[in-house]
PDB file of C-alpha atoms in Angstrom:
ATOM      1  CA  UNK A 286       7.068 -10.145 -31.349  1.00 39.00           C
ATOM      2  CA  UNK A 287       7.292  -7.189 -32.595  1.00 40.00           C
ATOM      3  CA  UNK A 288       3.569  -7.156 -34.409  1.00 45.00           C
ATOM      4  CA  UNK A 289       3.036  -8.674 -29.797  1.00 41.00           C
ATOM      5  CA  UNK A 290       5.648  -5.878 -29.082  1.00 39.00           C
ATOM      6  CA  UNK A 291       3.844  -2.656 -30.581  1.00 44.00           C
ATOM      7  CA  UNK A 292       0.045  -4.004 -29.900  1.00 42.00           C
ATOM      8  CA  UNK A 293       1.643  -3.350 -26.823  1.00 43.00           C
ATOM      9  CA  UNK A 294       3.477  -0.494 -27.117  1.00 40.00           C
ATOM     10  CA  UNK A 295      -0.244   0.982 -28.959  1.00 46.00           C
ATOM     11  CA  UNK A 296      -1.819  -0.431 -25.830  1.00 43.00           C
ATOM     12  CA  UNK A 297       0.047   1.575 -23.720  1.00 43.00           C
ATOM     13  CA  UNK A 298      -0.799   4.758 -25.120  1.00 43.00           C
ATOM     14  CA  UNK A 299      -4.572   3.923 -25.563  1.00 46.00           C
ATOM     15  CA  UNK A 300      -4.161   3.743 -21.530  1.00 44.00           C
ATOM     16  CA  UNK A 301      -1.735   6.845 -21.276  1.00 39.00           C
ATOM     17  CA  UNK A 302      -4.527   8.809 -23.263  1.00 42.00           C
ATOM     18  CA  UNK A 303      -7.504   6.929 -21.166  1.00 45.00           C
ATOM     19  CA  UNK A 304      -5.362   8.461 -17.751  1.00 43.00           C
ATOM     20  CA  UNK A 305      -4.570  12.048 -19.262  1.00 38.00           C
ATOM     21  CA  UNK A 306      -8.678  12.467 -20.378  1.00 42.00           C
ATOM     22  CA  UNK A 307     -10.025  10.773 -16.994  1.00 44.00           C
ATOM     23  CA  UNK A 308      -7.247  13.790 -14.882  1.00 43.00           C
ATOM     24  CA  UNK A 309      -9.183  16.327 -17.285  1.00 37.00           C
ATOM     25  CA  UNK A 310     -11.902  15.638 -16.860  1.00 39.00           C
ATOM     26  CA  UNK A 311     -11.474  14.832 -12.598  1.00 45.00           C
ATOM     27  CA  UNK A 312      -9.379  18.217 -12.990  1.00 45.00           C
ATOM     28  CA  UNK A 313     -12.394  20.614 -14.386  1.00 46.00           C
ATOM     29  CA  UNK A 314     -14.548  18.697 -11.502  1.00 74.00           C
ATOM     30  CA  UNK A 315     -12.425  19.280  -8.520  1.00 85.00           C
ATOM     31  CA  UNK A 316     -13.715  22.786  -7.000  1.00 88.00           C
ATOM     32  CA  UNK A 317     -13.058  24.319  -3.987  1.00 88.00           C
ATOM     33  CA  UNK A 318     -16.720  22.309  -2.538  1.00 92.00           C
ATOM     34  CA  UNK A 319     -14.011  19.397  -2.698  1.00 96.00           C
ATOM     35  CA  UNK A 320     -10.975  17.920  -0.417  1.00 97.00           C
ATOM     36  CA  UNK A 321      -8.550  17.478  -3.058  1.00 97.00           C
ATOM     37  CA  UNK A 322      -5.011  16.037  -3.626  1.00 97.00           C
ATOM     38  CA  UNK A 323      -3.044  19.079  -2.768  1.00 97.00           C
ATOM     39  CA  UNK A 324       0.945  18.595  -3.867  1.00 97.00           C
ATOM     40  CA  UNK A 325       2.433  15.407  -5.321  1.00 98.00           C
ATOM     41  CA  UNK A 326       5.668  14.210  -3.445  1.00 98.00           C
ATOM     42  CA  UNK A 327       7.907  11.937  -5.474  1.00 98.00           C
ATOM     43  CA  UNK A 328       9.508   9.456  -3.547  1.00 98.00           C
ATOM     44  CA  UNK A 329      13.207   7.844  -5.052  1.00 98.00           C
ATOM     45  CA  UNK A 330      13.790   4.517  -4.162  1.00 98.00           C
ATOM     46  CA  UNK A 331      17.411   4.307  -5.738  1.00 98.00           C
ATOM     47  CA  UNK A 332      19.560   1.626  -3.609  1.00 98.00           C
ATOM     48  CA  UNK A 333      16.550   1.223  -1.861  1.00 98.00           C
ATOM     49  CA  UNK A 334      14.172   2.960   1.367  1.00 98.00           C
ATOM     50  CA  UNK A 335      12.726   2.109   4.680  1.00 98.00           C
ATOM     51  CA  UNK A 336       9.490   4.902   5.264  1.00 98.00           C
ATOM     52  CA  UNK A 337       6.755   4.296   8.015  1.00 98.00           C
ATOM     53  CA  UNK A 338       6.837   5.377  11.306  1.00 98.00           C
ATOM     54  CA  UNK A 339       4.911   2.062  12.089  1.00 97.00           C
ATOM     55  CA  UNK A 340       8.283  -0.078  11.471  1.00 96.00           C
ATOM     56  CA  UNK A 341      11.534   2.683   9.906  1.00 97.00           C
ATOM     57  CA  UNK A 342      12.760   5.325  11.783  1.00 97.00           C
ATOM     58  CA  UNK A 343      11.948   7.882   9.380  1.00 98.00           C
ATOM     59  CA  UNK A 344       8.954   9.129   6.627  1.00 98.00           C
ATOM     60  CA  UNK A 345       7.917  10.745   3.857  1.00 98.00           C
ATOM     61  CA  UNK A 346       8.389  14.578   5.019  1.00 98.00           C
ATOM     62  CA  UNK A 347       4.906  16.675   5.870  1.00 98.00           C
ATOM     63  CA  UNK A 348       3.769  19.060   6.979  1.00 98.00           C
ATOM     64  CA  UNK A 349       1.024  20.033  10.303  1.00 98.00           C
ATOM     65  CA  UNK A 350      -2.385  18.794   8.515  1.00 98.00           C
ATOM     66  CA  UNK A 351      -1.584  16.663   5.490  1.00 98.00           C
ATOM     67  CA  UNK A 352      -1.888  13.053   5.871  1.00 98.00           C
ATOM     68  CA  UNK A 353      -1.211  10.587   2.968  1.00 98.00           C
ATOM     69  CA  UNK A 354      -3.878   7.462   1.847  1.00 98.00           C
ATOM     70  CA  UNK A 355      -2.978   3.955   1.837  1.00 98.00           C
ATOM     71  CA  UNK A 356      -4.843   0.763   0.679  1.00 98.00           C
ATOM     72  CA  UNK A 357      -4.001  -2.970   1.724  1.00 98.00           C
ATOM     73  CA  UNK A 358      -5.271  -5.728   0.146  1.00 96.00           C
ATOM     74  CA  UNK A 359      -6.821  -5.369  -2.807  1.00 97.00           C
ATOM     75  CA  UNK A 360      -8.877  -5.276  -4.980  1.00 98.00           C
ATOM     76  CA  UNK A 361     -12.020  -6.806  -4.528  1.00 98.00           C
ATOM     77  CA  UNK A 362     -14.628  -6.541  -6.544  1.00 98.00           C
ATOM     78  CA  UNK A 363     -18.023  -5.431  -4.616  1.00 98.00           C
ATOM     79  CA  UNK A 364     -15.587  -2.548  -1.332  1.00 98.00           C
ATOM     80  CA  UNK A 365     -12.450  -0.957  -3.309  1.00 98.00           C
ATOM     81  CA  UNK A 366     -14.732   0.274  -6.989  1.00 98.00           C
ATOM     82  CA  UNK A 367     -16.715   1.963  -3.319  1.00 98.00           C
ATOM     83  CA  UNK A 368     -14.050   3.009  -2.197  1.00 98.00           C
ATOM     84  CA  UNK A 369     -12.501   4.275  -5.884  1.00 98.00           C
ATOM     85  CA  UNK A 370     -16.200   6.231  -6.576  1.00 98.00           C
ATOM     86  CA  UNK A 371     -15.444   8.510  -2.386  1.00 98.00           C
ATOM     87  CA  UNK A 372     -12.093  10.059  -3.537  1.00 98.00           C
ATOM     88  CA  UNK A 373     -12.468  10.269  -7.094  1.00 98.00           C
ATOM     89  CA  UNK A 374     -16.176  12.661  -5.892  1.00 97.00           C
ATOM     90  CA  UNK A 375     -13.463  14.333  -3.715  1.00 98.00           C
ATOM     91  CA  UNK A 376     -10.694  14.772  -5.840  1.00 97.00           C
ATOM     92  CA  UNK A 377      -8.663  12.951  -4.355  1.00 98.00           C
ATOM     93  CA  UNK A 378      -5.413  10.160  -4.594  1.00 98.00           C
ATOM     94  CA  UNK A 379      -4.209   7.619  -3.108  1.00 98.00           C
ATOM     95  CA  UNK A 380      -1.688   4.772  -3.559  1.00 98.00           C
ATOM     96  CA  UNK A 381      -2.924   1.133  -3.070  1.00 98.00           C
ATOM     97  CA  UNK A 382      -1.148  -1.999  -1.940  1.00 98.00           C
ATOM     98  CA  UNK A 383      -1.582  -4.781  -4.463  1.00 98.00           C
ATOM     99  CA  UNK A 384      -1.876  -8.241  -3.445  1.00 98.00           C
ATOM    100  CA  UNK A 385      -0.746 -10.267  -6.993  1.00 98.00           C
ATOM    101  CA  UNK A 386      -3.496 -12.822  -7.387  1.00 97.00           C
ATOM    102  CA  UNK A 387      -5.623 -10.163  -6.196  1.00 98.00           C
ATOM    103  CA  UNK A 388      -5.157  -8.077  -9.576  1.00 98.00           C
ATOM    104  CA  UNK A 389      -4.599 -10.818 -11.357  1.00 98.00           C
ATOM    105  CA  UNK A 390      -7.963 -11.732 -10.290  1.00 98.00           C
ATOM    106  CA  UNK A 391      -9.700  -8.967 -10.891  1.00 98.00           C
ATOM    107  CA  UNK A 392      -7.256  -7.094 -13.660  1.00 98.00           C
ATOM    108  CA  UNK A 393     -10.106  -4.568 -15.078  1.00 98.00           C
ATOM    109  CA  UNK A 394      -9.852  -2.992 -10.895  1.00 98.00           C
ATOM    110  CA  UNK A 395      -6.206  -2.818 -10.733  1.00 98.00           C
ATOM    111  CA  UNK A 396      -6.334  -0.909 -14.083  1.00 98.00           C
ATOM    112  CA  UNK A 397      -9.107   1.170 -12.874  1.00 98.00           C
ATOM    113  CA  UNK A 398      -7.051   1.982 -10.384  1.00 98.00           C
ATOM    114  CA  UNK A 399      -3.668   3.319 -12.305  1.00 98.00           C
ATOM    115  CA  UNK A 400      -6.226   5.399 -14.776  1.00 98.00           C
ATOM    116  CA  UNK A 401      -7.879   7.332 -12.348  1.00 97.00           C
ATOM    117  CA  UNK A 402      -3.983   8.410 -11.194  1.00 97.00           C
ATOM    118  CA  UNK A 403      -3.711   6.472  -8.116  1.00 98.00           C
ATOM    119  CA  UNK A 404      -0.989   4.668  -7.135  1.00 98.00           C
ATOM    120  CA  UNK A 405      -0.717   1.184  -8.058  1.00 98.00           C
ATOM    121  CA  UNK A 406       2.498  -0.303  -5.635  1.00 98.00           C
ATOM    122  CA  UNK A 407       3.725  -4.397  -4.460  1.00 98.00           C
ATOM    123  CA  UNK A 408       1.719  -6.441  -2.035  1.00 97.00           C
ATOM    124  CA  UNK A 409       3.594  -9.588  -2.477  1.00 97.00           C
ATOM    125  CA  UNK A 410       1.273 -13.295  -4.608  1.00 97.00           C
ATOM    126  CA  UNK A 411      -0.523 -14.686  -1.762  1.00 94.00           C
ATOM    127  CA  UNK A 412      -0.441 -13.040   1.497  1.00 94.00           C
ATOM    128  CA  UNK A 413       1.231 -15.419   3.613  1.00 89.00           C
ATOM    129  CA  UNK A 414      -0.291 -16.499   6.689  1.00 77.00           C
ATOM    130  CA  UNK A 415       3.052 -16.807   7.818  1.00 69.00           C
ATOM    131  CA  UNK A 416       3.524 -13.575   6.776  1.00 85.00           C
ATOM    132  CA  UNK A 417       6.875 -13.413   4.542  1.00 90.00           C
ATOM    133  CA  UNK A 418       8.807 -13.636   8.067  1.00 90.00           C
ATOM    134  CA  UNK A 419       9.015 -16.900   9.096  1.00 86.00           C
ATOM    135  CA  UNK A 420       9.176 -18.966   5.461  1.00 91.00           C
ATOM    136  CA  UNK A 421      12.642 -19.454   3.477  1.00 93.00           C
ATOM    137  CA  UNK A 422      13.740 -16.856   1.725  1.00 93.00           C
ATOM    138  CA  UNK A 423      14.003 -18.487  -0.806  1.00 95.00           C
ATOM    139  CA  UNK A 424       9.532 -19.248  -1.517  1.00 94.00           C
ATOM    140  CA  UNK A 425       9.722 -15.202   0.066  1.00 95.00           C
ATOM    141  CA  UNK A 426      11.749 -14.467  -2.981  1.00 97.00           C
ATOM    142  CA  UNK A 427       9.295 -16.004  -5.562  1.00 96.00           C
ATOM    143  CA  UNK A 428       6.401 -14.857  -3.828  1.00 97.00           C
ATOM    144  CA  UNK A 429       7.723 -11.587  -3.593  1.00 98.00           C
ATOM    145  CA  UNK A 430       8.105 -11.852  -7.960  1.00 98.00           C
ATOM    146  CA  UNK A 431       5.503 -13.342  -8.685  1.00 98.00           C
ATOM    147  CA  UNK A 432       2.484 -10.224  -7.446  1.00 98.00           C
ATOM    148  CA  UNK A 433       5.050  -7.751  -8.933  1.00 98.00           C
ATOM    149  CA  UNK A 434       4.720 -10.004 -11.573  1.00 98.00           C
ATOM    150  CA  UNK A 435       0.934  -9.868 -11.542  1.00 98.00           C
ATOM    151  CA  UNK A 436       0.800  -6.472 -10.317  1.00 98.00           C
ATOM    152  CA  UNK A 437       2.351  -5.573 -13.799  1.00 98.00           C
ATOM    153  CA  UNK A 438       0.487  -7.306 -15.755  1.00 98.00           C
ATOM    154  CA  UNK A 439      -3.127  -6.113 -13.732  1.00 98.00           C
ATOM    155  CA  UNK A 440      -2.305  -2.676 -13.984  1.00 98.00           C
ATOM    156  CA  UNK A 441      -0.189  -2.079 -15.733  1.00 97.00           C
ATOM    157  CA  UNK A 442      -0.495  -3.454 -19.069  1.00 97.00           C
ATOM    158  CA  UNK A 443       2.554  -4.687 -18.754  1.00 96.00           C
ATOM    159  CA  UNK A 444       3.588  -7.437 -21.742  1.00 95.00           C
ATOM    160  CA  UNK A 445       5.273 -10.885 -20.604  1.00 95.00           C
ATOM    161  CA  UNK A 446       4.380 -13.259 -24.432  1.00 91.00           C
ATOM    162  CA  UNK A 447       7.984 -13.149 -24.525  1.00 91.00           C
ATOM    163  CA  UNK A 448       8.797 -15.314 -21.060  1.00 93.00           C
ATOM    164  CA  UNK A 449       7.928 -13.330 -17.481  1.00 94.00           C
ATOM    165  CA  UNK A 450      11.171 -11.966 -15.101  1.00 95.00           C
ATOM    166  CA  UNK A 451      13.021 -15.133 -13.296  1.00 94.00           C
ATOM    167  CA  UNK A 452      14.240 -11.753 -10.477  1.00 95.00           C
ATOM    168  CA  UNK A 453      13.982  -9.330  -9.230  1.00 97.00           C
ATOM    169  CA  UNK A 454      17.005  -7.654 -11.460  1.00 96.00           C
ATOM    170  CA  UNK A 455      15.242  -8.784 -14.945  1.00 96.00           C
ATOM    171  CA  UNK A 456      11.402  -6.516 -14.369  1.00 97.00           C
ATOM    172  CA  UNK A 457      10.768  -3.409 -14.999  1.00 94.00           C
ATOM    173  CA  UNK A 458       8.050  -2.456 -12.017  1.00 97.00           C
ATOM    174  CA  UNK A 459       6.263   0.778 -12.542  1.00 97.00           C
ATOM    175  CA  UNK A 460       5.770   1.467  -9.913  1.00 98.00           C
ATOM    176  CA  UNK A 461       8.695   0.819  -7.442  1.00 98.00           C
ATOM    177  CA  UNK A 462       7.312  -0.046  -3.677  1.00 98.00           C
ATOM    178  CA  UNK A 463       7.279  -3.142  -1.639  1.00 98.00           C
ATOM    179  CA  UNK A 464       4.555  -3.224   1.864  1.00 98.00           C
ATOM    180  CA  UNK A 465       5.562  -6.124   4.091  1.00 97.00           C
ATOM    181  CA  UNK A 466       2.849  -8.720   4.539  1.00 93.00           C
ATOM    182  CA  UNK A 467       2.159  -7.880   8.511  1.00 91.00           C
ATOM    183  CA  UNK A 468       5.074  -4.536   8.046  1.00 93.00           C
ATOM    184  CA  UNK A 469       7.415  -8.280   9.437  1.00 92.00           C
ATOM    185  CA  UNK A 470       9.826  -7.185   6.845  1.00 95.00           C
ATOM    186  CA  UNK A 471      13.666  -9.088   7.105  1.00 94.00           C
ATOM    187  CA  UNK A 472      17.552  -7.868   6.827  1.00 96.00           C
ATOM    188  CA  UNK A 473      17.852  -9.788   4.235  1.00 96.00           C
ATOM    189  CA  UNK A 474      14.659  -9.086   1.648  1.00 97.00           C
ATOM    190  CA  UNK A 475      14.744  -5.173   1.964  1.00 98.00           C
ATOM    191  CA  UNK A 476      19.004  -5.743   1.209  1.00 98.00           C
ATOM    192  CA  UNK A 477      17.513  -7.099  -2.094  1.00 98.00           C
ATOM    193  CA  UNK A 478      14.950  -4.849  -3.052  1.00 98.00           C
ATOM    194  CA  UNK A 479      17.488  -2.593  -2.414  1.00 98.00           C
ATOM    195  CA  UNK A 480      19.596  -3.669  -4.082  1.00 98.00           C
ATOM    196  CA  UNK A 481      17.155  -3.923  -7.297  1.00 98.00           C
ATOM    197  CA  UNK A 482      16.145  -0.566  -6.308  1.00 98.00           C
ATOM    198  CA  UNK A 483      13.099  -1.495  -4.960  1.00 98.00           C
ATOM    199  CA  UNK A 484      11.055   1.148  -1.343  1.00 98.00           C
ATOM    200  CA  UNK A 485       9.510  -0.159   1.387  1.00 98.00           C
ATOM    201  CA  UNK A 486       6.653   1.930   3.373  1.00 98.00           C
ATOM    202  CA  UNK A 487       5.813   1.341   6.645  1.00 97.00           C
ATOM    203  CA  UNK A 488       2.854   3.605   7.849  1.00 98.00           C
ATOM    204  CA  UNK A 489       2.938   5.909  10.847  1.00 98.00           C
ATOM    205  CA  UNK A 490      -0.498   5.176  11.762  1.00 97.00           C
ATOM    206  CA  UNK A 491      -3.566   2.391  10.478  1.00 94.00           C
ATOM    207  CA  UNK A 492      -6.660   2.251  11.398  1.00 95.00           C
ATOM    208  CA  UNK A 493      -6.943  -0.920  12.846  1.00 93.00           C
ATOM    209  CA  UNK A 494      -9.235  -2.242   9.631  1.00 95.00           C
ATOM    210  CA  UNK A 495      -8.329  -5.768  10.300  1.00 91.00           C
ATOM    211  CA  UNK A 496     -10.655  -6.656  12.859  1.00 92.00           C
ATOM    212  CA  UNK A 497     -14.560  -5.680  12.187  1.00 94.00           C
ATOM    213  CA  UNK A 498     -15.313  -2.884  13.714  1.00 95.00           C
ATOM    214  CA  UNK A 499     -18.259  -0.557  12.949  1.00 97.00           C
ATOM    215  CA  UNK A 500     -17.560   2.705  10.389  1.00 98.00           C
ATOM    216  CA  UNK A 501     -18.214   4.937  12.880  1.00 98.00           C
ATOM    217  CA  UNK A 502     -16.030   3.245  15.183  1.00 97.00           C
ATOM    218  CA  UNK A 503     -12.820   3.405  12.832  1.00 98.00           C
ATOM    219  CA  UNK A 504     -13.507   6.811  11.620  1.00 98.00           C
ATOM    220  CA  UNK A 505     -13.298   7.956  15.774  1.00 97.00           C
ATOM    221  CA  UNK A 506     -10.256   5.230  16.265  1.00 97.00           C
ATOM    222  CA  UNK A 507      -8.365   6.771  12.894  1.00 98.00           C
ATOM    223  CA  UNK A 508      -9.352  10.727  14.232  1.00 98.00           C
ATOM    224  CA  UNK A 509      -8.590  10.224  17.863  1.00 98.00           C
ATOM    225  CA  UNK A 510      -4.760   9.022  16.232  1.00 97.00           C
ATOM    226  CA  UNK A 511      -4.414  10.908  13.799  1.00 98.00           C
ATOM    227  CA  UNK A 512      -5.996  14.260  15.587  1.00 98.00           C
ATOM    228  CA  UNK A 513      -2.924  13.272  18.647  1.00 97.00           C
ATOM    229  CA  UNK A 514       0.257  13.217  16.177  1.00 97.00           C
ATOM    230  CA  UNK A 515      -1.292  16.290  13.114  1.00 98.00           C
ATOM    231  CA  UNK A 516      -0.118  14.604   9.882  1.00 98.00           C
ATOM    232  CA  UNK A 517       0.916  10.884   8.152  1.00 98.00           C
ATOM    233  CA  UNK A 518       0.878   8.407   6.669  1.00 98.00           C
ATOM    234  CA  UNK A 519      -3.058   6.364   5.920  1.00 98.00           C
ATOM    235  CA  UNK A 520      -3.201   2.137   6.615  1.00 97.00           C
ATOM    236  CA  UNK A 521      -6.387   0.799   5.709  1.00 98.00           C
ATOM    237  CA  UNK A 522      -7.520  -2.302   3.816  1.00 97.00           C
ATOM    238  CA  UNK A 523     -10.188  -1.157   0.547  1.00 98.00           C
ATOM    239  CA  UNK A 524     -10.841  -5.899   1.429  1.00 97.00           C
ATOM    240  CA  UNK A 525     -12.836  -4.707   3.865  1.00 97.00           C
ATOM    241  CA  UNK A 526     -17.002  -3.329   4.313  1.00 98.00           C
ATOM    242  CA  UNK A 527     -16.508  -1.099   7.042  1.00 98.00           C
ATOM    243  CA  UNK A 528     -13.760   0.625   5.474  1.00 98.00           C
ATOM    244  CA  UNK A 529     -15.123   1.302   1.966  1.00 98.00           C
ATOM    245  CA  UNK A 530     -18.640   2.228   4.107  1.00 98.00           C
ATOM    246  CA  UNK A 531     -15.530   4.526   6.591  1.00 98.00           C
ATOM    247  CA  UNK A 532     -13.814   6.341   3.466  1.00 98.00           C
ATOM    248  CA  UNK A 533     -16.903   8.836   2.770  1.00 98.00           C
ATOM    249  CA  UNK A 534     -17.353   9.769   6.632  1.00 98.00           C
ATOM    250  CA  UNK A 535     -12.567  10.014   6.050  1.00 98.00           C
ATOM    251  CA  UNK A 536     -12.489  12.212   3.662  1.00 98.00           C
ATOM    252  CA  UNK A 537     -15.652  14.629   4.590  1.00 98.00           C
ATOM    253  CA  UNK A 538     -14.020  14.666   7.803  1.00 98.00           C
ATOM    254  CA  UNK A 539     -10.103  15.100   6.635  1.00 98.00           C
ATOM    255  CA  UNK A 540     -11.682  18.726   4.893  1.00 98.00           C
ATOM    256  CA  UNK A 541     -14.613  19.528   7.686  1.00 97.00           C
ATOM    257  CA  UNK A 542     -10.397  19.678  10.392  1.00 97.00           C
ATOM    258  CA  UNK A 543      -8.249  21.512   7.748  1.00 97.00           C
ATOM    259  CA  UNK A 544      -6.563  18.367   6.604  1.00 98.00           C
ATOM    260  CA  UNK A 545      -4.650  18.239   3.556  1.00 98.00           C
ATOM    261  CA  UNK A 546      -4.678  15.425   0.815  1.00 98.00           C
ATOM    262  CA  UNK A 547      -0.338  14.264  -0.296  1.00 98.00           C
ATOM    263  CA  UNK A 548       0.032  11.768  -2.462  1.00 98.00           C
ATOM    264  CA  UNK A 549       3.085  10.040  -2.867  1.00 98.00           C
ATOM    265  CA  UNK A 550       4.172   9.002  -6.818  1.00 98.00           C
ATOM    266  CA  UNK A 551       7.641   7.650  -7.772  1.00 98.00           C
ATOM    267  CA  UNK A 552      10.690   9.705  -8.328  1.00 98.00           C
ATOM    268  CA  UNK A 553      13.985  10.040  -8.525  1.00 97.00           C
ATOM    269  CA  UNK A 554      18.101   9.647  -6.437  1.00 98.00           C
ATOM    270  CA  UNK A 555      16.570   8.547  -2.723  1.00 98.00           C
ATOM    271  CA  UNK A 556      13.601  10.318  -0.640  1.00 97.00           C
ATOM    272  CA  UNK A 557      12.965  12.654   0.358  1.00 98.00           C
ATOM    273  CA  UNK A 558      13.072  11.282   4.086  1.00 98.00           C
ATOM    274  CA  UNK A 559      12.500  12.732   7.563  1.00 98.00           C
ATOM    275  CA  UNK A 560      14.048  10.204  10.777  1.00 98.00           C
ATOM    276  CA  UNK A 561      11.617   9.860  12.912  1.00 97.00           C
ATOM    277  CA  UNK A 562      11.531  11.807  16.705  1.00 95.00           C
ATOM    278  CA  UNK A 563      12.619  11.539  19.744  1.00 95.00           C
ATOM    279  CA  UNK A 564      12.329   8.458  21.310  1.00 94.00           C
ATOM    280  CA  UNK A 565      11.701   6.374  18.252  1.00 95.00           C
ATOM    281  CA  UNK A 566      10.345   2.608  19.397  1.00 92.00           C
ATOM    282  CA  UNK A 567       8.765   0.376  16.387  1.00 92.00           C
ATOM    283  CA  UNK A 568       5.487  -0.829  16.775  1.00 90.00           C
ATOM    284  CA  UNK A 569       5.962  -3.518  14.160  1.00 88.00           C
ATOM    285  CA  UNK A 570       8.569  -5.510  16.140  1.00 86.00           C
ATOM    286  CA  UNK A 571       6.317  -5.139  19.577  1.00 82.00           C
ATOM    287  CA  UNK A 572       2.995  -6.711  17.456  1.00 79.00           C
ATOM    288  CA  UNK A 573       4.880  -9.487  15.761  1.00 81.00           C
ATOM    289  CA  UNK A 574       7.336 -10.288  18.970  1.00 74.00           C
ATOM    290  CA  UNK A 575       3.759 -10.862  20.743  1.00 71.00           C
ATOM    291  CA  UNK A 576       2.910 -12.961  17.675  1.00 63.00           C
ATOM    292  CA  UNK A 577       5.332 -15.063  17.270  1.00 60.00           C
ATOM    293  CA  UNK A 578       5.047 -18.026  18.855  1.00 65.00           C
ATOM    294  CA  UNK A 579       1.441 -17.923  16.191  1.00 59.00           C
ATOM    295  CA  UNK A 580       3.859 -17.006  13.151  1.00 56.00           C
ATOM    296  CA  UNK A 581       5.909 -20.171  13.422  1.00 55.00           C
ATOM    297  CA  UNK A 582       3.011 -22.534  14.216  1.00 59.00           C
ATOM    298  CA  UNK A 583       1.329 -20.872  10.787  1.00 56.00           C
ATOM    299  CA  UNK A 584       4.387 -21.503   8.896  1.00 54.00           C
ATOM    300  CA  UNK A 585       4.318 -24.760   8.312  1.00 48.00           C
ATOM    301  CA  UNK A 586       2.410 -25.323   5.472  1.00 47.00           C
ATOM    302  CA  UNK A 587       3.271 -22.146   4.625  1.00 43.00           C
ATOM    303  CA  UNK A 588      -0.600 -20.313   4.629  1.00 45.00           C
ATOM    304  CA  UNK A 589      -2.306 -17.609   2.496  1.00 49.00           C
ATOM    305  CA  UNK A 590      -4.094 -15.536   3.080  1.00 51.00           C
ATOM    306  CA  UNK A 591      -3.456 -12.188   5.340  1.00 49.00           C
ATOM    307  CA  UNK A 592      -3.395 -12.604   9.706  1.00 40.00           C
ATOM    308  CA  UNK A 593      -5.732 -10.932  11.629  1.00 41.00           C
ATOM    309  CA  UNK A 594      -3.306  -8.713  13.481  1.00 38.00           C
ATOM    310  CA  UNK A 595      -4.559  -7.276  16.707  1.00 39.00           C
ATOM    311  CA  UNK A 596      -2.475  -3.607  17.308  1.00 38.00           C
ATOM    312  CA  UNK A 597      -0.481  -3.191  20.621  1.00 35.00           C
ATOM    313  CA  UNK A 598      -2.065  -2.557  23.598  1.00 33.00           C
ATOM    314  CA  UNK A 599      -1.244   1.011  23.754  1.00 36.00           C
ATOM    315  CA  UNK A 600      -3.218   1.297  19.805  1.00 42.00           C
TER     316      UNK A 600
END
């Protein structure tokens, strides 16, 4: 066992060295012609956290024209590397909320995300079609935990040869960030995550890229929503070809319009957060309630895979 521990430590050290080398090379290549990452915000999740204005009345504080980029559902064999290249070309860092079984199937891509300085976070094992809200709590917790273990192995090289944790309290996450599939949380699951110092991340703006579109139309939709409010956390899916084709155009447009990229990483304490503006309401709940009959129908038996959720009418 001590031999395995020593080998694990050597591998972890090698990965850190590779990451530092990659960061140094990247920094050397990042001139004023690149969009770049303007600053890093450390987000603490001690005692739990709920941010993202589509779902929660608090979010990460951003100045005017500051943007956080997040991607869900990967990694994918073709599109995720395309997106990683586009981000690297502009020296931009993002947060990837990974599906555990996808990370397990493509560990080299999950590891690449971490080595290139991106934040790799959690999005369940199977992205159940019924969403976690319409599953028994025990099954939902098991899917969350299994996904976290898979991402810890794939992205961070965590060694569970001595036995995988059977409870979240026994799992020390490199990035204690979680996003609910379809943003369909429950009070019990939020309490469970909070008790284990895991933060829940919604989003401020979505690209609606779960609906097939063209890269040009997706860019138009995203920029119109972003220009309307001037800042925010954006949600994309790195599993769609139209999004992979759109990202280079998005980064160019953000630079042209004077937007700056903020990168989220885990930090101590809790937050920082700021309250929602006056008149806030949960757009997510509005969508989920409209789709409730479809979710409930798909809940037995449980289906796997992202559910094609359409946005609310005004989105």
